């Protein structure tokens, strides 16, 4: 029997098209490499890692009723996810994300999540009108929420009685969307997962360390914050104080999805009963394993 608590993953589930090269790249580079297409999106990346750690995530997202969408839903099911409550649109195509990575990291990326944004609040119907919950009987489990949703919808979620009892774990889709998380800065039940740049954007200032960033988020009213900083020490801050741990040193071969892996591994560690330091350490190890090209277990 699966002893883990249930968890909902709300946000982007799409196809990742990633071009990777072992060469250093700059604007205009034309180099050999590999191009892959895999299930992706913030909610999907989190769900995949949760499933690897033994949890059964339920997806709340929008996927088109096109051939790519049918293939994506089947892939989600094969990976151990519950797809019963996905909003399937007849007139919206399945979303896609495209990125180029070199030996020097992410070169450029474009996220086409227009269908998710167009579906808007329709993806939340199972939480607001059953069967997962209602305003009168709110869902009281874990929710992983990504910042690909539009700001008005994120505002609504922050204030909605349907989310009033949930353990919200929130992450931006990218630094460019970090400020969308502002409704959760003072939320009584939200944990923020951000990197150093995203923390600075949320607080409208610059931080030199993850620890400083975690303190800055707490000073702004955050309940709890986890801040990563690449190969530098990460921090977890709450009313119980701030802890710091360095990530393992590894050879970086990919970066897209590393933050999602960190977040999912941390959630799974806490769901398994790990304390603060053990959970942070497990999350850092999982992210390091991921960026080295291996599969976190």
GROMACS .gro file of C-alpha atoms in nm:
model
  297
    1UNK     CA    1   0.000   0.000   0.000
    2UNK     CA    2   0.116   0.356  -0.072
    3UNK     CA    3   0.164   0.520   0.268
    4UNK     CA    4   0.226   0.868   0.129
    5UNK     CA    5  -0.044   1.136   0.152
    6UNK     CA    6  -0.223   1.240  -0.169
    7UNK     CA    7  -0.093   1.540  -0.358
    8UNK     CA    8  -0.234   1.756  -0.637
    9UNK     CA    9  -0.005   1.911  -0.899
   10UNK     CA   10  -0.163   2.221  -1.052
   11UNK     CA   11  -0.017   2.397  -1.353
   12UNK     CA   12   0.166   2.327  -1.676
   13UNK     CA   13   0.184   1.981  -1.829
   14UNK     CA   14   0.325   1.996  -2.181
   15UNK     CA   15   0.588   1.865  -2.418
   16UNK     CA   16   0.947   1.975  -2.351
   17UNK     CA   17   1.155   2.008  -2.667
   18UNK     CA   18   1.515   2.047  -2.546
   19UNK     CA   19   1.826   2.092  -2.758
   20UNK     CA   20   2.148   2.013  -2.568
   21UNK     CA   21   2.508   2.053  -2.679
   22UNK     CA   22   2.838   1.977  -2.508
   23UNK     CA   23   2.977   2.301  -2.656
   24UNK     CA   24   2.980   2.643  -2.495
   25UNK     CA   25   2.724   2.858  -2.672
   26UNK     CA   26   2.639   3.223  -2.724
   27UNK     CA   27   2.386   3.413  -2.931
   28UNK     CA   28   2.401   3.289  -3.290
   29UNK     CA   29   2.586   2.963  -3.212
   30UNK     CA   30   2.522   2.674  -3.451
   31UNK     CA   31   2.660   2.355  -3.294
   32UNK     CA   32   2.597   1.978  -3.298
   33UNK     CA   33   2.396   1.823  -3.018
   34UNK     CA   34   2.087   1.623  -2.930
   35UNK     CA   35   1.721   1.727  -2.948
   36UNK     CA   36   1.472   1.542  -2.729
   37UNK     CA   37   1.098   1.560  -2.670
   38UNK     CA   38   0.980   1.458  -2.324
   39UNK     CA   39   0.680   1.529  -2.099
   40UNK     CA   40   0.752   1.851  -1.913
   41UNK     CA   41   0.615   2.166  -1.758
   42UNK     CA   42   0.656   2.270  -1.396
   43UNK     CA   43   0.361   2.067  -1.265
   44UNK     CA   44   0.466   1.768  -1.473
   45UNK     CA   45   0.831   1.781  -1.367
   46UNK     CA   46   0.725   1.795  -1.004
   47UNK     CA   47   0.477   1.510  -1.053
   48UNK     CA   48   0.736   1.288  -1.224
   49UNK     CA   49   0.979   1.323  -0.935
   50UNK     CA   50   0.702   1.269  -0.679
   51UNK     CA   51   0.605   0.948  -0.860
   52UNK     CA   52   0.966   0.827  -0.857
   53UNK     CA   53   0.970   0.876  -0.480
   54UNK     CA   54   0.656   0.666  -0.436
   55UNK     CA   55   0.381   0.928  -0.432
   56UNK     CA   56   0.076   0.929  -0.663
   57UNK     CA   57   0.021   1.284  -0.790
   58UNK     CA   58  -0.312   1.396  -0.936
   59UNK     CA   59  -0.277   1.643  -1.223
   60UNK     CA   60  -0.494   1.953  -1.260
   61UNK     CA   61  -0.403   2.113  -1.591
   62UNK     CA   62  -0.522   2.176  -1.947
   63UNK     CA   63  -0.429   1.943  -2.231
   64UNK     CA   64  -0.568   1.963  -2.583
   65UNK     CA   65  -0.776   1.690  -2.746
   66UNK     CA   66  -0.522   1.665  -3.025
   67UNK     CA   67  -0.282   1.382  -3.109
   68UNK     CA   68  -0.005   1.537  -2.899
   69UNK     CA   69  -0.245   1.571  -2.608
   70UNK     CA   70  -0.360   1.208  -2.626
   71UNK     CA   71   0.003   1.097  -2.634
   72UNK     CA   72   0.087   1.321  -2.337
   73UNK     CA   73  -0.201   1.195  -2.121
   74UNK     CA   74  -0.097   0.837  -2.193
   75UNK     CA   75   0.261   0.922  -2.095
   76UNK     CA   76   0.137   1.070  -1.766
   77UNK     CA   77  -0.058   0.754  -1.687
   78UNK     CA   78   0.240   0.533  -1.764
   79UNK     CA   79   0.450   0.744  -1.526
   80UNK     CA   80   0.211   0.675  -1.239
   81UNK     CA   81  -0.006   0.987  -1.233
   82UNK     CA   82  -0.380   1.029  -1.192
   83UNK     CA   83  -0.513   1.202  -1.504
   84UNK     CA   84  -0.887   1.172  -1.425
   85UNK     CA   85  -0.934   1.543  -1.354
   86UNK     CA   86  -0.739   1.704  -1.640
   87UNK     CA   87  -0.933   1.964  -1.840
   88UNK     CA   88  -0.929   1.845  -2.202
   89UNK     CA   89  -1.005   2.123  -2.447
   90UNK     CA   90  -1.152   2.066  -2.793
   91UNK     CA   91  -1.023   2.395  -2.935
   92UNK     CA   92  -0.694   2.457  -2.753
   93UNK     CA   93  -0.371   2.286  -2.866
   94UNK     CA   94  -0.142   2.104  -2.626
   95UNK     CA   95   0.120   2.340  -2.482
   96UNK     CA   96   0.494   2.318  -2.553
   97UNK     CA   97   0.823   2.440  -2.410
   98UNK     CA   98   1.141   2.478  -2.614
   99UNK     CA   99   1.490   2.532  -2.471
  100UNK     CA  100   1.852   2.530  -2.585
  101UNK     CA  101   2.124   2.430  -2.337
  102UNK     CA  102   2.500   2.440  -2.381
  103UNK     CA  103   2.795   2.345  -2.163
  104UNK     CA  104   2.761   2.692  -2.011
  105UNK     CA  105   2.398   2.640  -1.907
  106UNK     CA  106   2.061   2.751  -2.040
  107UNK     CA  107   2.104   2.966  -2.351
  108UNK     CA  108   1.740   3.047  -2.429
  109UNK     CA  109   1.391   2.911  -2.376
  110UNK     CA  110   1.035   2.980  -2.486
  111UNK     CA  111   0.735   2.855  -2.289
  112UNK     CA  112   0.416   2.831  -2.494
  113UNK     CA  113   0.159   2.779  -2.216
  114UNK     CA  114  -0.118   2.975  -2.385
  115UNK     CA  115  -0.370   2.690  -2.363
  116UNK     CA  116  -0.320   2.660  -1.987
  117UNK     CA  117  -0.370   3.034  -1.952
  118UNK     CA  118  -0.677   3.027  -2.179
  119UNK     CA  119  -0.834   2.743  -1.979
  120UNK     CA  120  -0.784   2.955  -1.666
  121UNK     CA  121  -1.010   2.858  -1.374
  122UNK     CA  122  -1.164   2.562  -1.559
  123UNK     CA  123  -0.872   2.347  -1.446
  124UNK     CA  124  -0.977   2.406  -1.082
  125UNK     CA  125  -1.336   2.284  -1.120
  126UNK     CA  126  -1.269   1.948  -0.943
  127UNK     CA  127  -1.132   2.139  -0.642
  128UNK     CA  128  -1.408   2.398  -0.622
  129UNK     CA  129  -1.714   2.195  -0.724
  130UNK     CA  130  -1.607   1.837  -0.647
  131UNK     CA  131  -1.508   1.562  -0.644
  132UNK     CA  132  -1.174   1.669  -0.492
  133UNK     CA  133  -1.319   1.945  -0.277
  134UNK     CA  134  -1.557   2.240  -0.249
  135UNK     CA  135  -1.560   2.576  -0.078
  136UNK     CA  136  -1.768   2.421   0.202
  137UNK     CA  137  -1.546   2.112   0.231
  138UNK     CA  138  -1.199   2.224   0.119
  139UNK     CA  139  -0.927   1.988   0.011
  140UNK     CA  140  -0.690   1.954   0.307
  141UNK     CA  141  -0.387   1.780   0.155
  142UNK     CA  142  -0.069   1.877  -0.027
  143UNK     CA  143  -0.085   2.093  -0.339
  144UNK     CA  144   0.210   2.173  -0.565
  145UNK     CA  145   0.126   2.491  -0.755
  146UNK     CA  146   0.329   2.640  -1.038
  147UNK     CA  147   0.344   2.999  -1.153
  148UNK     CA  148   0.239   2.941  -1.514
  149UNK     CA  149  -0.116   3.035  -1.418
  150UNK     CA  150  -0.226   3.391  -1.484
  151UNK     CA  151  -0.186   3.641  -1.201
  152UNK     CA  152  -0.563   3.697  -1.152
  153UNK     CA  153  -0.612   3.322  -1.112
  154UNK     CA  154  -0.321   3.298  -0.867
  155UNK     CA  155  -0.479   3.585  -0.674
  156UNK     CA  156  -0.808   3.396  -0.667
  157UNK     CA  157  -0.637   3.079  -0.544
  158UNK     CA  158  -0.465   3.271  -0.264
  159UNK     CA  159  -0.804   3.398  -0.142
  160UNK     CA  160  -1.026   3.101  -0.231
  161UNK     CA  161  -1.195   2.909   0.052
  162UNK     CA  162  -1.144   2.593  -0.157
  163UNK     CA  163  -0.769   2.623  -0.080
  164UNK     CA  164  -0.804   2.740   0.281
  165UNK     CA  165  -0.697   2.409   0.437
  166UNK     CA  166  -0.441   2.295   0.181
  167UNK     CA  167  -0.068   2.266   0.240
  168UNK     CA  168   0.037   2.483  -0.055
  169UNK     CA  169   0.383   2.441  -0.209
  170UNK     CA  170   0.440   2.715  -0.466
  171UNK     CA  171   0.708   2.765  -0.732
  172UNK     CA  172   0.747   3.016  -1.017
  173UNK     CA  173   0.765   2.883  -1.371
  174UNK     CA  174   1.072   3.100  -1.438
  175UNK     CA  175   1.236   3.419  -1.307
  176UNK     CA  176   1.025   3.611  -1.558
  177UNK     CA  177   0.712   3.492  -1.380
  178UNK     CA  178   0.841   3.511  -1.023
  179UNK     CA  179   0.640   3.820  -0.935
  180UNK     CA  180   0.322   3.621  -1.003
  181UNK     CA  181   0.382   3.457  -0.665
  182UNK     CA  182   0.331   3.784  -0.477
  183UNK     CA  183  -0.020   3.680  -0.358
  184UNK     CA  184   0.145   3.398  -0.161
  185UNK     CA  185   0.407   3.611   0.013
  186UNK     CA  186   0.174   3.663   0.306
  187UNK     CA  187  -0.032   3.346   0.268
  188UNK     CA  188  -0.084   3.157   0.595
  189UNK     CA  189  -0.037   2.808   0.442
  190UNK     CA  190   0.208   2.858   0.153
  191UNK     CA  191   0.570   2.743   0.124
  192UNK     CA  192   0.768   2.920  -0.150
  193UNK     CA  193   1.036   2.742  -0.356
  194UNK     CA  194   1.251   2.994  -0.545
  195UNK     CA  195   1.606   3.053  -0.660
  196UNK     CA  196   1.816   3.353  -0.562
  197UNK     CA  197   1.711   3.564  -0.861
  198UNK     CA  198   1.342   3.486  -0.811
  199UNK     CA  199   1.363   3.575  -0.443
  200UNK     CA  200   1.514   3.910  -0.537
  201UNK     CA  201   1.235   3.980  -0.784
  202UNK     CA  202   0.970   3.897  -0.525
  203UNK     CA  203   1.134   4.123  -0.267
  204UNK     CA  204   1.234   4.388  -0.523
  205UNK     CA  205   1.596   4.385  -0.413
  206UNK     CA  206   1.916   4.186  -0.465
  207UNK     CA  207   2.048   3.918  -0.231
  208UNK     CA  208   2.402   3.782  -0.217
  209UNK     CA  209   2.320   3.450  -0.050
  210UNK     CA  210   2.028   3.210  -0.025
  211UNK     CA  211   2.019   3.265   0.350
  212UNK     CA  212   1.979   3.640   0.303
  213UNK     CA  213   1.706   3.575   0.048
  214UNK     CA  214   1.518   3.340   0.281
  215UNK     CA  215   1.534   3.601   0.556
  216UNK     CA  216   1.414   3.868   0.313
  217UNK     CA  217   1.114   3.657   0.214
  218UNK     CA  218   1.028   3.589   0.578
  219UNK     CA  219   1.057   3.959   0.656
  220UNK     CA  220   0.808   4.024   0.375
  221UNK     CA  221   0.559   3.793   0.545
  222UNK     CA  222   0.632   3.449   0.395
  223UNK     CA  223   0.536   3.152   0.611
  224UNK     CA  224   0.829   2.946   0.485
  225UNK     CA  225   1.075   2.976   0.198
  226UNK     CA  226   1.330   2.750   0.033
  227UNK     CA  227   1.593   2.929  -0.175
  228UNK     CA  228   1.850   2.767  -0.403
  229UNK     CA  229   2.157   2.931  -0.557
  230UNK     CA  230   2.307   2.693  -0.811
  231UNK     CA  231   2.621   2.534  -0.669
  232UNK     CA  232   2.618   2.761  -0.364
  233UNK     CA  233   2.449   2.675  -0.031
  234UNK     CA  234   2.070   2.661  -0.028
  235UNK     CA  235   1.853   2.781   0.259
  236UNK     CA  236   1.523   2.692   0.422
  237UNK     CA  237   1.366   2.960   0.639
  238UNK     CA  238   1.064   2.955   0.868
  239UNK     CA  239   0.956   3.073   1.212
  240UNK     CA  240   1.194   2.807   1.348
  241UNK     CA  241   1.493   2.985   1.195
  242UNK     CA  242   1.706   2.949   0.882
  243UNK     CA  243   1.916   2.646   0.794
  244UNK     CA  244   2.178   2.626   0.518
  245UNK     CA  245   2.328   2.331   0.333
  246UNK     CA  246   2.565   2.310   0.035
  247UNK     CA  247   2.463   2.101  -0.268
  248UNK     CA  248   2.685   1.810  -0.377
  249UNK     CA  249   2.948   1.897  -0.636
  250UNK     CA  250   2.859   1.741  -0.971
  251UNK     CA  251   2.931   1.791  -1.339
  252UNK     CA  252   2.632   1.983  -1.478
  253UNK     CA  253   2.491   1.834  -1.800
  254UNK     CA  254   2.138   1.982  -1.791
  255UNK     CA  255   1.953   2.251  -1.600
  256UNK     CA  256   1.592   2.259  -1.724
  257UNK     CA  257   1.374   2.104  -1.452
  258UNK     CA  258   1.633   2.113  -1.173
  259UNK     CA  259   1.428   2.346  -0.952
  260UNK     CA  260   1.118   2.132  -1.000
  261UNK     CA  261   1.315   1.822  -0.900
  262UNK     CA  262   1.442   1.999  -0.589
  263UNK     CA  263   1.089   2.100  -0.487
  264UNK     CA  264   0.940   1.756  -0.546
  265UNK     CA  265   1.217   1.576  -0.361
  266UNK     CA  266   1.174   1.810  -0.065
  267UNK     CA  267   0.798   1.751  -0.057
  268UNK     CA  268   0.848   1.374  -0.076
  269UNK     CA  269   1.110   1.381   0.199
  270UNK     CA  270   0.879   1.570   0.433
  271UNK     CA  271   0.588   1.342   0.343
  272UNK     CA  272   0.811   1.049   0.444
  273UNK     CA  273   0.875   1.212   0.783
  274UNK     CA  274   1.220   1.368   0.735
  275UNK     CA  275   1.313   1.661   0.957
  276UNK     CA  276   1.409   2.002   0.814
  277UNK     CA  277   1.778   1.934   0.760
  278UNK     CA  278   1.727   1.583   0.624
  279UNK     CA  279   1.456   1.703   0.383
  280UNK     CA  280   1.673   1.988   0.253
  281UNK     CA  281   1.970   1.754   0.214
  282UNK     CA  282   1.761   1.500   0.025
  283UNK     CA  283   1.626   1.769  -0.207
  284UNK     CA  284   1.974   1.901  -0.283
  285UNK     CA  285   2.104   1.552  -0.358
  286UNK     CA  286   1.810   1.483  -0.590
  287UNK     CA  287   1.864   1.809  -0.780
  288UNK     CA  288   2.239   1.743  -0.807
  289UNK     CA  289   2.172   1.394  -0.940
  290UNK     CA  290   1.928   1.540  -1.192
  291UNK     CA  291   2.163   1.809  -1.328
  292UNK     CA  292   2.442   1.550  -1.358
  293UNK     CA  293   2.221   1.365  -1.608
  294UNK     CA  294   2.112   1.080  -1.381
  295UNK     CA  295   1.762   0.998  -1.251
  296UNK     CA  296   1.699   1.089  -0.884
  297UNK     CA  297   1.579   0.793  -0.673
   0.00000   0.00000   0.00000
